[in-house]
mmCIF file of C-alpha atoms in Angstrom:
data_model
loop_
_atom_site.group_PDB
_atom_site.id
_atom_site.type_symbol
_atom_site.label_atom_id
_atom_site.label_comp_id
_atom_site.label_asym_id
_atom_site.label_seq_id
_atom_site.Cartn_x
_atom_site.Cartn_y
_atom_site.Cartn_z
ATOM 1 C CA MET A 9 14.449 37.601 -149.031
ATOM 2 C CA MET A 10 13.355 36.461 -145.524
ATOM 3 C CA ASN A 11 16.342 36.650 -142.886
ATOM 4 C CA GLU A 12 17.734 33.164 -141.924
ATOM 5 C CA GLU A 13 16.257 33.622 -138.022
ATOM 6 C CA LEU A 14 13.031 34.411 -138.979
ATOM 7 C CA TYR A 15 13.048 31.305 -141.552
ATOM 8 C CA GLU A 16 14.639 28.833 -138.865
ATOM 9 C CA ALA A 17 11.639 30.186 -136.208
ATOM 10 C CA LEU A 18 9.018 29.242 -139.076
ATOM 11 C CA GLU A 19 10.262 25.842 -139.878
ATOM 12 C CA GLN A 20 10.227 25.172 -136.212
ATOM 13 C CA GLU A 21 7.183 26.062 -135.796
ATOM 14 C CA LEU A 22 5.473 24.167 -138.850
ATOM 15 C CA GLU A 23 7.241 20.927 -137.420
ATOM 16 C CA LYS A 24 6.117 21.441 -134.340
ATOM 17 C CA ASN A 25 2.574 21.601 -135.840
ATOM 18 C CA HIS A 26 3.461 18.746 -137.922
ATOM 19 C CA VAL A 27 3.426 20.551 -141.460
ATOM 20 C CA GLU A 28 5.928 18.294 -143.351
ATOM 21 C CA GLU A 29 5.681 20.949 -146.287
ATOM 22 C CA ASP A 30 8.660 23.146 -146.358
ATOM 23 C CA VAL A 31 8.292 26.885 -145.341
ATOM 24 C CA GLU A 32 8.943 27.919 -149.104
ATOM 25 C CA ASP A 33 6.073 25.696 -150.400
ATOM 26 C CA VAL A 34 3.913 26.700 -147.223
ATOM 27 C CA LEU A 35 4.428 30.514 -148.394
ATOM 28 C CA LEU A 36 3.991 29.807 -152.366
ATOM 29 C CA ASP A 37 0.988 27.990 -151.523
ATOM 30 C CA LEU A 38 -0.691 31.000 -149.543
ATOM 31 C CA ALA A 39 0.488 33.285 -152.441
ATOM 32 C CA GLU A 40 -1.267 31.562 -154.910
ATOM 33 C CA ASN A 41 -4.170 31.047 -152.665
ATOM 34 C CA ILE A 42 -4.380 35.030 -152.436
ATOM 35 C CA ALA A 43 -3.264 35.493 -156.416
ATOM 36 C CA GLU A 44 -5.984 33.408 -157.297
ATOM 37 C CA ARG A 45 -9.096 35.190 -155.524
ATOM 38 C CA GLY A 46 -8.644 37.910 -157.838
ATOM 39 C CA ILE A 47 -8.223 40.787 -154.957
ATOM 40 C CA MET A 48 -6.007 43.433 -156.216
ATOM 41 C CA ASP A 49 -4.292 45.899 -153.885
ATOM 42 C CA LYS A 50 -6.371 44.922 -150.919
ATOM 43 C CA GLU A 51 -5.395 43.046 -147.705
ATOM 44 C CA VAL A 52 -6.894 39.708 -147.750
ATOM 45 C CA VAL A 53 -6.867 37.303 -144.709
ATOM 46 C CA PHE A 54 -6.917 33.229 -145.753
ATOM 47 C CA LYS A 55 -6.943 30.038 -143.955
ATOM 48 C CA GLN A 56 -4.724 27.435 -145.248
ATOM 49 C CA SER A 57 -4.888 23.749 -144.003
ATOM 50 C CA TYR A 58 -2.048 21.188 -143.520
ATOM 51 C CA GLY A 59 -3.331 18.002 -142.337
ATOM 52 C CA ARG A 60 -4.942 18.974 -139.175
ATOM 53 C CA THR A 61 -3.339 22.465 -138.818
ATOM 54 C CA GLU A 62 -4.551 25.488 -140.007
ATOM 55 C CA VAL A 63 -2.244 28.398 -141.462
ATOM 56 C CA HIS A 64 -3.352 31.861 -141.461
ATOM 57 C CA GLY A 65 -2.093 34.691 -143.187
ATOM 58 C CA CYS A 66 -2.304 38.261 -144.396
ATOM 59 C CA GLY A 67 -1.327 39.132 -148.223
ATOM 60 C CA VAL A 68 -1.654 41.953 -150.838
ATOM 61 C CA CYS A 69 -1.993 40.933 -154.261
ATOM 62 C CA SER A 70 -0.746 43.254 -157.281
ATOM 63 C CA GLU A 71 -0.460 43.383 -160.885
ATOM 64 C CA GLU A 72 2.081 45.512 -162.536
ATOM 65 C CA ASP A 73 2.550 44.618 -166.340
ATOM 66 C CA GLY A 74 0.621 41.690 -166.513
ATOM 67 C CA GLU A 75 2.969 40.090 -163.576
ATOM 68 C CA THR A 76 0.716 38.942 -160.232
ATOM 69 C CA SER A 77 2.975 39.200 -157.004
ATOM 70 C CA VAL A 78 1.614 38.852 -153.941
ATOM 71 C CA LEU A 79 3.225 40.450 -150.705
ATOM 72 C CA ILE A 80 2.943 38.080 -147.446
ATOM 73 C CA LYS A 81 2.360 40.434 -144.627
ATOM 74 C CA TRP A 82 2.497 37.855 -142.112
ATOM 75 C CA ILE A 83 1.363 34.238 -141.407
ATOM 76 C CA ARG A 84 0.178 32.633 -138.006
ATOM 77 C CA VAL A 85 1.175 29.189 -137.490
ATOM 78 C CA GLY A 86 -0.855 27.389 -134.024
ATOM 79 C CA LYS A 87 -0.362 30.474 -131.688
ATOM 80 C CA LYS A 88 2.700 32.042 -133.110
ATOM 81 C CA GLU A 89 2.181 35.199 -135.570
ATOM 82 C CA PHE A 90 5.488 35.885 -138.091
ATOM 83 C CA GLU A 91 5.894 38.551 -139.484
ATOM 84 C CA ILE A 92 7.013 38.041 -143.182
ATOM 85 C CA ASP A 93 6.706 41.481 -145.604
ATOM 86 C CA ASP A 94 7.907 39.549 -148.270
ATOM 87 C CA TYR A 95 6.901 38.831 -152.268
ATOM 88 C CA PHE A 96 5.947 35.908 -153.753
ATOM 89 C CA LEU A 97 5.414 34.821 -157.422
#
């Protein structure tokens, strides 16, 4: 699980960029976005918009025993990049 310091920094950056969604919702959206592409075991760079704010990120989707998981490596909100390295889904 993501540490509290990183979570709070990410939360502040989202607020500063007028993103109303919670950190978990943004990360889950991004993970679902990657999973929907169906590209397995390769880094996928993606972009998602929240109002006027674009959130960029990089993740890897993998499947094991029919379960899909997405490792989000990093996301960028505004000009700040955050190392996530955590699994979602």
